[in-house]
CSV table of C-alpha atoms and ligand atoms in Angstrom, one decimal:
chain,number,residue,atom,x,y,z
A,1,UNK,CA,0.1,0.0,-0.2
A,2,UNK,CA,1.4,3.5,-0.8
A,3,UNK,CA,1.9,6.2,1.6
A,4,UNK,CA,-0.5,8.9,1.8
A,5,UNK,CA,-0.2,12.4,2.9
A,6,UNK,CA,-2.1,13.7,6.1
A,7,UNK,CA,-5.5,14.4,6.4
A,8,UNK,CA,-6.1,18.2,5.9
A,9,UNK,CA,-2.7,18.7,4.8
A,10,UNK,CA,-2.5,19.8,1.0
A,11,UNK,CA,0.0,19.3,-1.7
A,12,UNK,CA,0.2,22.3,-4.1
A,13,UNK,CA,0.7,21.4,-7.3
A,14,UNK,CA,2.4,23.2,-10.4
A,15,UNK,CA,-0.6,24.7,-12.1
A,16,UNK,CA,-2.2,25.7,-8.7
A,17,UNK,CA,1.3,27.0,-7.3
A,18,UNK,CA,1.5,29.8,-9.8
A,19,UNK,CA,-1.5,31.4,-8.0
A,20,UNK,CA,0.3,31.2,-4.8
A,21,UNK,CA,3.4,32.7,-6.5
A,22,UNK,CA,1.4,35.7,-7.8
A,23,UNK,CA,-0.3,36.1,-4.5
A,24,UNK,CA,3.0,36.1,-2.4
A,25,UNK,CA,4.9,38.4,-5.0
A,26,UNK,CA,2.0,40.9,-4.6
A,27,UNK,CA,2.3,41.2,-1.0
A,28,UNK,CA,5.7,41.2,-1.2
A,29,UNK,CA,5.3,44.2,-3.3
A,30,UNK,CA,2.4,46.3,-1.6
A,31,UNK,CA,3.9,45.5,2.0
A,32,UNK,CA,7.3,47.0,0.7
A,33,UNK,CA,5.7,49.9,-0.4
A,34,UNK,CA,4.0,50.7,3.0
A,35,UNK,CA,7.6,50.2,4.8
A,36,UNK,CA,7.3,46.7,5.8
A,37,UNK,CA,10.0,44.3,6.3
A,38,UNK,CA,9.8,40.5,6.1
A,39,UNK,CA,10.7,38.5,9.2
A,40,UNK,CA,11.1,34.5,9.3
A,41,UNK,CA,10.7,32.8,12.6
A,42,UNK,CA,10.6,28.8,13.2
A,43,UNK,CA,7.3,26.8,12.8
A,44,UNK,CA,7.9,25.3,16.2
A,45,UNK,CA,7.7,27.4,19.3
A,46,UNK,CA,7.6,26.5,23.1
A,47,UNK,CA,4.0,25.4,23.7
A,48,UNK,CA,3.8,28.1,26.8
A,49,UNK,CA,4.1,30.9,24.2
A,50,UNK,CA,0.8,30.5,22.6
A,51,UNK,CA,-1.0,29.5,25.9
A,52,UNK,CA,0.3,32.6,27.2
A,53,UNK,CA,-0.6,35.1,24.2
A,54,UNK,CA,-3.5,33.5,22.4
A,55,UNK,CA,-5.5,32.4,25.6
A,56,UNK,CA,-6.2,29.3,27.7
A,57,UNK,CA,-9.9,29.6,26.8
A,58,UNK,CA,-9.7,30.0,23.0
A,59,UNK,CA,-10.5,27.4,20.5
A,60,UNK,CA,-7.0,27.3,19.3
A,61,UNK,CA,-5.6,26.6,22.8
A,62,UNK,CA,-8.2,24.3,24.1
A,63,UNK,CA,-8.5,21.9,21.2
A,64,UNK,CA,-6.4,23.0,18.0
A,65,UNK,CA,-2.9,22.7,18.8
A,66,UNK,CA,-0.5,20.3,17.4
A,67,UNK,CA,1.5,19.8,20.5
A,68,UNK,CA,4.4,17.0,21.4
A,69,UNK,CA,7.2,16.6,23.8
A,70,UNK,CA,10.7,16.6,22.2
A,71,UNK,CA,13.2,14.2,23.3
A,72,UNK,CA,14.6,16.7,25.8
A,73,UNK,CA,11.1,16.5,27.1
A,74,UNK,CA,10.4,19.9,26.5
A,75,UNK,CA,6.5,20.9,25.1
A,76,UNK,CA,6.5,22.3,21.5
A,77,UNK,CA,3.9,23.4,19.2
A,78,UNK,CA,3.7,23.6,15.4
A,79,UNK,CA,2.6,27.4,15.2
A,80,UNK,CA,-1.5,27.8,15.2
A,81,UNK,CA,-0.5,31.5,14.1
A,82,UNK,CA,2.0,34.1,13.4
A,83,UNK,CA,1.7,37.0,15.7
A,84,UNK,CA,2.8,35.4,18.8
A,85,UNK,CA,6.0,34.0,17.5
A,86,UNK,CA,6.7,37.5,15.7
A,87,UNK,CA,6.5,39.2,18.9
A,88,UNK,CA,8.5,36.7,20.6
A,89,UNK,CA,11.4,37.4,18.1
A,90,UNK,CA,10.8,40.9,18.1
A,91,UNK,CA,11.4,40.8,22.3
A,92,UNK,CA,14.1,38.4,22.2
A,93,UNK,CA,16.3,40.6,19.9
A,94,UNK,CA,15.0,43.8,21.2
A,95,UNK,CA,14.0,45.3,17.7
A,96,UNK,CA,12.6,48.2,19.7
A,97,UNK,CA,15.8,49.2,20.3
A,98,UNK,CA,16.8,49.4,16.9
A,99,UNK,CA,13.7,51.4,16.1
A,100,UNK,CA,10.8,52.6,17.9
A,101,UNK,CA,8.4,51.4,15.1
A,102,UNK,CA,8.9,48.0,13.5
A,103,UNK,CA,6.8,47.1,10.7
A,104,UNK,CA,7.1,43.5,9.8
A,105,UNK,CA,5.5,40.8,7.7
A,106,UNK,CA,5.7,36.9,7.4
A,107,UNK,CA,4.2,34.3,5.5
A,108,UNK,CA,4.4,30.4,5.8
A,109,UNK,CA,2.6,27.4,7.0
A,110,UNK,CA,0.3,27.4,10.4
A,111,UNK,CA,-0.9,24.5,11.9
A,112,UNK,CA,-4.4,23.7,13.6
A,113,UNK,CA,-6.2,20.6,14.3
A,114,UNK,CA,-9.5,21.4,13.2
A,115,UNK,CA,-12.3,19.3,10.9
A,116,UNK,CA,-11.0,19.5,7.2
A,117,UNK,CA,-13.5,21.0,5.2
A,118,UNK,CA,-13.4,23.5,2.0
A,119,UNK,CA,-11.4,26.5,3.1
A,120,UNK,CA,-10.6,24.8,6.6
A,121,UNK,CA,-7.4,22.7,6.6
A,122,UNK,CA,-4.8,21.5,9.3
A,123,UNK,CA,-1.9,22.8,7.5
A,124,UNK,CA,-2.8,26.3,6.1
A,125,UNK,CA,-0.8,29.5,5.1
A,126,UNK,CA,-0.9,32.8,6.2
A,127,UNK,CA,0.3,36.2,5.0
A,128,UNK,CA,0.3,38.7,7.8
A,129,UNK,CA,1.7,42.0,8.9
A,130,UNK,CA,2.6,43.3,12.2
A,131,UNK,CA,3.1,47.0,13.0
A,132,UNK,CA,4.3,47.5,16.8
A,133,UNK,CA,5.1,50.5,18.6
A,134,UNK,CA,2.5,53.0,17.2
A,135,UNK,CA,-0.7,54.1,19.4
A,136,UNK,CA,-1.5,56.8,16.8
A,137,UNK,CA,-4.9,55.8,15.3
A,138,UNK,CA,-3.2,56.6,11.7
A,139,UNK,CA,-1.3,53.2,12.0
A,140,UNK,CA,-4.6,51.4,12.2
A,141,UNK,CA,-5.8,53.3,9.2
A,142,UNK,CA,-2.7,52.4,7.3
A,143,UNK,CA,-3.0,48.6,8.3
A,144,UNK,CA,-6.4,48.6,6.7
A,145,UNK,CA,-5.6,50.6,3.6
A,146,UNK,CA,-3.0,48.4,3.1
A,147,UNK,CA,-4.8,45.1,3.3
A,148,UNK,CA,-7.3,47.0,0.9
A,149,UNK,CA,-4.3,47.7,-1.4
A,150,UNK,CA,-3.4,44.5,-1.8
A,151,UNK,CA,-6.9,42.9,-2.4
A,152,UNK,CA,-7.3,45.8,-5.2
A,153,UNK,CA,-3.7,44.7,-6.5
A,154,UNK,CA,-4.8,41.2,-7.1
A,155,UNK,CA,-7.9,42.0,-8.6
A,156,UNK,CA,-10.5,41.2,-5.7
A,157,UNK,CA,-12.5,44.0,-5.2
A,158,UNK,CA,-15.7,42.6,-4.0
A,159,UNK,CA,-14.9,42.1,-0.5
A,160,UNK,CA,-16.4,43.6,2.6
A,161,UNK,CA,-13.9,45.2,5.0
A,162,UNK,CA,-15.7,45.1,8.4
A,163,UNK,CA,-14.3,47.0,11.1
A,164,UNK,CA,-15.2,46.8,15.1
A,165,UNK,CA,-13.5,47.8,18.5
A,166,UNK,CA,-13.1,45.5,21.2
A,167,UNK,CA,-12.2,47.9,23.9
A,168,UNK,CA,-9.4,47.7,26.4
A,169,UNK,CA,-9.2,46.3,29.9
A,170,UNK,CA,-10.7,49.3,31.2
A,171,UNK,CA,-14.0,49.2,29.4
A,172,UNK,CA,-14.1,45.5,28.3
A,173,UNK,CA,-14.8,43.7,31.7
A,174,UNK,CA,-17.8,45.8,32.5
A,175,UNK,CA,-19.2,45.2,29.0
A,176,UNK,CA,-18.2,41.6,29.5
A,177,UNK,CA,-20.2,41.3,32.9
A,178,UNK,CA,-23.3,42.8,31.0
A,179,UNK,CA,-22.8,40.3,28.1
A,180,UNK,CA,-22.9,37.4,30.4
A,181,UNK,CA,-25.9,38.6,32.2
A,182,UNK,CA,-27.7,38.7,28.8
A,183,UNK,CA,-26.4,35.4,27.9
A,184,UNK,CA,-27.7,34.1,31.3
A,185,UNK,CA,-31.3,34.9,30.0
A,186,UNK,CA,-31.0,33.0,26.6
A,187,UNK,CA,-29.0,29.9,27.9
A,188,UNK,CA,-31.8,27.7,26.4
A,189,UNK,CA,-31.4,29.0,22.8
A,190,UNK,CA,-27.4,28.5,22.9
A,191,UNK,CA,-25.7,25.4,21.5
A,192,UNK,CA,-23.6,23.2,23.7
A,193,UNK,CA,-20.4,24.9,22.9
A,194,UNK,CA,-21.5,28.5,23.7
A,195,UNK,CA,-23.6,27.1,27.1
A,196,UNK,CA,-20.1,25.6,28.2
A,197,UNK,CA,-18.2,28.6,27.7
A,198,UNK,CA,-20.4,31.9,28.3
A,199,UNK,CA,-18.9,32.8,31.1
A,200,UNK,CA,-15.3,32.0,30.3
A,201,UNK,CA,-15.3,33.4,26.8
A,202,UNK,CA,-18.7,35.3,26.3
A,203,UNK,CA,-17.6,37.4,23.5
A,204,UNK,CA,-16.9,34.3,21.4
A,205,UNK,CA,-20.6,33.2,21.3
A,206,UNK,CA,-21.4,36.2,19.3
A,207,UNK,CA,-19.4,34.6,16.5
A,208,UNK,CA,-20.8,31.3,16.8
A,209,UNK,CA,-21.6,29.9,13.6
A,210,UNK,CA,-24.5,27.8,14.7
A,211,UNK,CA,-27.9,29.6,13.7
A,212,UNK,CA,-29.7,29.1,17.1
A,213,UNK,CA,-26.9,31.3,18.4
A,214,UNK,CA,-27.0,33.9,16.1
A,215,UNK,CA,-30.8,34.7,16.7
A,216,UNK,CA,-30.4,34.4,20.5
A,217,UNK,CA,-28.2,36.9,20.7
A,218,UNK,CA,-29.3,39.2,18.0
A,219,UNK,CA,-30.1,41.8,20.9
A,220,UNK,CA,-27.0,41.2,23.0
A,221,UNK,CA,-25.3,44.5,24.0
A,222,UNK,CA,-22.4,45.8,21.5
A,223,UNK,CA,-18.8,46.7,22.7
A,224,UNK,CA,-19.4,49.8,20.7
A,225,UNK,CA,-21.8,51.2,22.9
A,226,UNK,CA,-19.5,50.6,26.1
A,227,UNK,CA,-16.2,51.9,25.1
A,228,UNK,CA,-14.2,54.1,27.7
A,229,UNK,CA,-13.6,57.6,26.2
A,230,UNK,CA,-9.9,56.5,25.3
A,231,UNK,CA,-11.0,53.7,23.1
A,232,UNK,CA,-14.0,55.7,22.1
A,233,UNK,CA,-11.8,58.6,20.8
A,234,UNK,CA,-9.6,56.0,19.1
A,235,UNK,CA,-12.1,54.2,17.0
A,236,UNK,CA,-13.7,57.7,16.0
A,237,UNK,CA,-10.2,58.8,14.7
A,238,UNK,CA,-9.5,55.4,12.7
A,239,UNK,CA,-12.8,56.2,11.1
A,240,UNK,CA,-11.9,59.6,10.2
A,241,UNK,CA,-8.7,58.4,8.6
A,242,UNK,CA,-10.4,56.0,6.7
A,243,UNK,CA,-13.0,58.2,5.3
A,244,UNK,CA,-10.0,60.8,4.4
A,245,UNK,CA,-8.6,58.2,2.3
A,246,UNK,CA,-11.9,56.9,0.8
A,247,UNK,CA,-11.6,53.7,2.1
A,248,UNK,CA,-14.5,51.3,1.8
A,249,UNK,CA,-15.4,49.8,5.1
A,250,UNK,CA,-18.6,48.8,7.3
A,251,UNK,CA,-18.9,49.0,11.0
A,252,UNK,CA,-19.9,45.4,12.2
A,253,UNK,CA,-20.8,45.6,15.6
A,254,UNK,CA,-21.0,41.9,16.5
A,255,UNK,CA,-17.7,41.3,15.5
A,256,UNK,CA,-15.1,39.7,17.8
A,257,UNK,CA,-12.2,37.7,17.7
A,258,UNK,CA,-11.2,34.3,18.6
A,259,UNK,CA,-7.8,35.3,20.0
A,260,UNK,CA,-7.4,37.0,23.7
A,261,UNK,CA,-5.1,39.4,23.1
A,262,UNK,CA,-7.1,41.9,20.8
A,263,UNK,CA,-7.8,45.5,22.1
A,264,UNK,CA,-9.5,48.1,20.2
A,265,UNK,CA,-9.6,48.1,16.3
A,266,UNK,CA,-10.4,44.8,15.1
A,267,UNK,CA,-11.6,43.8,11.7
A,268,UNK,CA,-12.2,41.1,9.2
A,269,UNK,CA,-12.1,40.9,5.2
A,270,UNK,CA,-15.2,39.0,4.4
A,271,UNK,CA,-16.8,37.3,1.2
A,272,UNK,CA,-20.0,36.1,0.3
A,273,UNK,CA,-18.5,33.4,-1.8
A,274,UNK,CA,-16.8,30.9,0.5
A,275,UNK,CA,-19.8,29.6,2.3
A,276,UNK,CA,-19.1,29.3,6.1
A,277,UNK,CA,-15.5,29.9,5.8
A,278,UNK,CA,-16.1,33.7,5.2
A,279,UNK,CA,-13.0,35.3,6.7
A,280,UNK,CA,-10.3,35.9,4.3
A,281,UNK,CA,-8.3,38.0,6.4
A,282,UNK,CA,-8.5,39.1,10.3
A,283,UNK,CA,-6.9,41.3,12.4
A,284,UNK,CA,-6.6,43.8,14.9
A,285,UNK,CA,-4.7,45.8,17.7
A,286,UNK,CA,-2.9,43.8,20.9
A,287,UNK,CA,-1.8,46.5,22.7
A,288,UNK,CA,-1.1,44.3,25.9
A,289,UNK,CA,0.5,41.4,24.1
A,290,UNK,CA,4.2,42.7,24.1
A,291,UNK,CA,4.1,43.1,27.6
A,292,UNK,CA,2.4,39.9,28.6
A,293,UNK,CA,5.3,38.1,26.8
A,294,UNK,CA,7.8,39.7,29.0
A,295,UNK,CA,8.6,42.4,26.4
A,296,UNK,CA,8.5,46.8,27.1
A,297,UNK,CA,4.6,48.1,27.0
A,298,UNK,CA,4.2,48.6,23.8
A,299,UNK,CA,1.3,48.7,21.4
A,300,UNK,CA,0.8,46.4,18.1
A,301,UNK,CA,-1.5,45.9,15.4
A,302,UNK,CA,-1.6,43.3,12.7
A,303,UNK,CA,-3.5,40.8,10.3
A,304,UNK,CA,-3.1,37.6,8.9
A,305,UNK,CA,-4.8,36.7,5.5
A,306,UNK,CA,-5.5,32.6,4.7
A,307,UNK,CA,-3.8,32.0,1.4
A,308,UNK,CA,-6.0,28.9,0.7
A,309,UNK,CA,-9.1,30.8,0.7
A,310,UNK,CA,-7.3,33.6,-1.4
A,311,UNK,CA,-6.6,31.2,-3.9
A,312,UNK,CA,-10.1,29.6,-3.8
A,313,UNK,CA,-11.3,32.7,-4.6
A,314,UNK,CA,-8.8,33.7,-7.5
A,315,UNK,CA,-10.4,30.8,-9.3
A,316,UNK,CA,-9.0,29.1,-12.1
A,317,UNK,CA,-7.8,32.3,-14.3
A,318,UNK,CA,-4.3,32.1,-13.2
A,319,UNK,CA,-3.7,28.4,-13.2
A,320,UNK,CA,-1.0,28.1,-16.1
A,321,UNK,CA,2.4,26.7,-15.7
A,322,UNK,CA,4.6,29.1,-17.6
A,323,UNK,CA,4.8,27.8,-21.4
A,324,UNK,CA,8.5,27.5,-22.6
A,325,UNK,CA,9.9,30.3,-25.2
A,326,UNK,CA,11.0,27.8,-27.4
A,327,UNK,CA,10.7,23.9,-28.0
A,328,UNK,CA,13.9,22.6,-29.6
A,329,UNK,CA,13.2,19.3,-31.8
A,330,UNK,CA,16.2,17.4,-33.0
A,331,UNK,CA,16.2,14.2,-35.3
A,332,UNK,CA,19.2,11.8,-34.8
A,333,UNK,CA,21.9,11.4,-32.3
A,334,UNK,CA,24.1,14.0,-33.7
A,335,UNK,CA,21.4,16.8,-33.6
A,336,UNK,CA,20.0,15.9,-30.5
A,337,UNK,CA,23.8,16.6,-29.0
A,338,UNK,CA,23.9,20.1,-30.7
A,339,UNK,CA,20.3,20.7,-29.3
A,340,UNK,CA,21.3,19.9,-25.7
A,341,UNK,CA,24.2,22.6,-25.8
A,342,UNK,CA,21.8,25.2,-27.3
A,343,UNK,CA,19.1,24.6,-24.7
A,344,UNK,CA,21.9,25.4,-22.2
A,345,UNK,CA,23.1,28.2,-23.8
A,346,UNK,CA,19.6,29.7,-24.1
A,347,UNK,CA,18.5,29.0,-20.8
A,348,UNK,CA,21.5,30.8,-19.5
A,349,UNK,CA,20.9,33.8,-21.3
A,350,UNK,CA,17.1,33.9,-20.4
A,351,UNK,CA,15.0,32.3,-22.6
A,352,UNK,CA,13.1,29.1,-21.7
A,353,UNK,CA,13.9,26.3,-23.5
A,354,UNK,CA,12.6,22.9,-23.8
A,355,UNK,CA,13.9,19.6,-25.5
A,356,UNK,CA,12.6,16.3,-25.7
A,357,UNK,CA,14.4,13.5,-23.7
A,358,UNK,CA,13.3,10.5,-25.4
A,359,UNK,CA,14.5,10.4,-29.0
A,360,UNK,CA,11.0,10.2,-30.6
A,361,UNK,CA,9.7,10.9,-34.0
A,362,UNK,CA,9.5,14.8,-35.1
A,363,UNK,CA,6.0,14.4,-35.0
A,364,UNK,CA,5.7,13.2,-31.4
A,365,UNK,CA,7.9,16.1,-30.6
A,366,UNK,CA,5.9,18.6,-32.3
A,367,UNK,CA,2.9,17.0,-30.4
A,368,UNK,CA,4.7,17.6,-27.1
A,369,UNK,CA,5.6,21.1,-27.9
A,370,UNK,CA,2.3,21.9,-28.7
A,371,UNK,CA,1.2,20.5,-25.4
A,372,UNK,CA,3.7,22.6,-23.3
A,373,UNK,CA,2.3,25.6,-25.1
A,374,UNK,CA,5.8,26.5,-26.6
A,375,UNK,CA,5.3,29.7,-28.8
A,376,UNK,CA,8.2,28.4,-31.3
A,377,UNK,CA,9.9,25.1,-32.2
A,378,UNK,CA,13.1,24.9,-33.9
A,379,UNK,CA,13.6,22.0,-35.9
A,380,UNK,CA,17.0,20.5,-36.7
A,381,UNK,CA,17.5,17.6,-38.9
A,382,UNK,CA,20.8,16.0,-40.3
A,383,UNK,CA,20.5,18.2,-43.2
A,384,UNK,CA,20.4,21.2,-41.2
A,385,UNK,CA,22.9,20.3,-39.0
A,386,UNK,CA,25.6,19.9,-41.6
A,387,UNK,CA,24.7,23.6,-42.7
A,388,UNK,CA,24.6,24.9,-39.2
A,389,UNK,CA,20.8,26.0,-39.5
A,390,UNK,CA,17.5,25.2,-38.2
A,391,UNK,CA,13.8,25.5,-39.0
A,392,UNK,CA,12.1,28.1,-36.5
A,393,UNK,CA,8.5,27.4,-36.5
A,394,UNK,CA,6.2,30.1,-35.1
A,395,UNK,CA,3.5,28.0,-33.5
A,396,UNK,CA,1.0,30.9,-33.7
A,397,UNK,CA,0.5,31.3,-37.4
A,398,UNK,CA,2.3,28.0,-38.4
A,399,UNK,CA,4.7,30.2,-40.2
A,400,UNK,CA,8.3,28.8,-40.6
A,401,UNK,CA,11.7,30.2,-41.6
A,402,UNK,CA,15.4,29.2,-41.5
A,403,UNK,CA,17.9,30.6,-39.3
A,404,UNK,CA,21.4,30.1,-38.4
A,405,UNK,CA,22.0,28.1,-34.9
A,406,UNK,CA,24.5,30.5,-34.0
A,407,UNK,CA,22.0,33.5,-34.6
A,408,UNK,CA,19.3,31.8,-32.6
A,409,UNK,CA,19.9,33.2,-29.2
A,410,UNK,CA,19.8,36.9,-30.7
A,411,UNK,CA,17.0,36.0,-33.0
A,412,UNK,CA,15.0,35.2,-29.8
A,413,UNK,CA,16.1,38.4,-28.1
A,414,UNK,CA,18.4,36.7,-25.6
A,415,UNK,CA,20.7,38.5,-23.7
B,1,ATP,P1,-12.5,31.2,11.4
B,1,ATP,O1,-13.2,31.9,11.8
B,1,ATP,O2,-12.8,31.1,9.9
B,1,ATP,O3,-12.0,29.7,11.9
B,1,ATP,P2,-10.3,32.3,12.4
B,1,ATP,O4,-10.7,33.4,13.5
B,1,ATP,O5,-9.8,31.0,13.5
B,1,ATP,O6,-10.9,32.2,11.4
B,1,ATP,P3,-7.8,33.5,12.4
B,1,ATP,O7,-6.8,33.0,13.4
B,1,ATP,O8,-7.8,34.9,12.5
B,1,ATP,O9,-8.8,32.8,11.9
B,1,ATP,O10,-6.8,33.5,11.3
B,1,ATP,C1,-6.7,34.6,10.0
B,1,ATP,C2,-7.1,33.9,8.8
B,1,ATP,O11,-6.4,32.5,8.6
B,1,ATP,C3,-8.6,33.4,8.4
B,1,ATP,O12,-9.2,34.7,8.2
B,1,ATP,C4,-8.6,32.6,7.3
B,1,ATP,O13,-8.5,33.4,6.5
B,1,ATP,C5,-7.4,31.9,7.7
B,1,ATP,N1,-7.5,30.3,8.5
B,1,ATP,C6,-7.8,30.3,9.9
B,1,ATP,N2,-7.6,29.2,10.0
B,1,ATP,C7,-7.6,28.5,9.1
B,1,ATP,C8,-8.1,26.9,8.4
B,1,ATP,N3,-7.7,26.1,9.3
B,1,ATP,N4,-7.7,26.8,7.2
B,1,ATP,C9,-7.5,28.0,6.3
B,1,ATP,N5,-7.2,28.8,6.7
B,1,ATP,C10,-7.5,29.2,7.7
B,2,MG,MG1,-10.7,29.1,13.8
């Protein structure tokens, strides 16, 4: 029996990987325009890092982490998200001492033990960005604008950017108590999960996908109506800056985030086209996180996009393996050797060249060139070889002309 991959962990094959590369290139370009630099952190961290940052009562820490003991007996976890690890590195390398403002981005695999389904996997990929050190609401607006800039750049413009504020340790506890009081009156209508967590993580109930819970909490109090003065001013300013730059967004008073560390501005990029997996990107402020992890008291804000969901939204359009610029068809051993060195010369000069490896008939070689989508084919038979030429065929209009083999690179515009 052959060995298969792990459930919920996908291979990304040629034909699809081009869409991934397109998204990665676009993200790097847009983020660099906004002054962000890449940071690469390991995919494994001490388990404690995630428990302390994400929060013990969150779905991730309660049931989704891939944790194991290494041979030295240390509990390690495959990272379920990027922010905690990036902040760990930020603190460890004292990046704040180099520059009071750190703008960082990352991309790579994340791991969560979830029930695999469309848009939800056990190994998935995120592209994320974090800005540490700035309280000013302009950074909130810039992060949101950068997210929208990226989506415009990749041609996805029918998404809804939803924004909310989750308050701070000053105003949230009071709101939380009011929410718990409200939920107590609706317990009978909540799902089992929510009945269990309404006291430990009441905000999460507002985010429950079960229809019963949505209806039961329709009239629940909203954090937005209970913000303290500081949070209220901050949120008003974020909205003002977003309006100044003409950003498209809506306020979603019910939006919460599944991780404990979020404060103030929170947001999601939502699509109507992926069923229940409707969030393509999500993020927010995490003003207490850096200190909580043992660093200085610095504010932060960031987001993460789910690459698999982006790829699903991009559709089939970009699924194309790059075709060769030229296919070199040879007849006979000597011509094959000549064509082989010609291919190397062309490749080193920037031309995507392909050959046949099986010594097949001209007809079979032409079929392969066609299948690969080569724009041109060079045909070199024994007669051509003795004269140092080949027949250069344009596959688009089927015209053909003789060219000198020595001149071919120049003919093809090689460097
Ligand atoms: P969801 O509500 O869909 O479970 P989440 O709140 O758990 O999302 P975040 O932790 O905020 O997600 O991660 C940011 C983004 O990463 C999500 O908006 C989504 O696009 C993507 N994402 C999260 N979990 C998965 C997963 N298991 N498979 C694929 N993508 C995921
Ligand atoms: Mg989740």
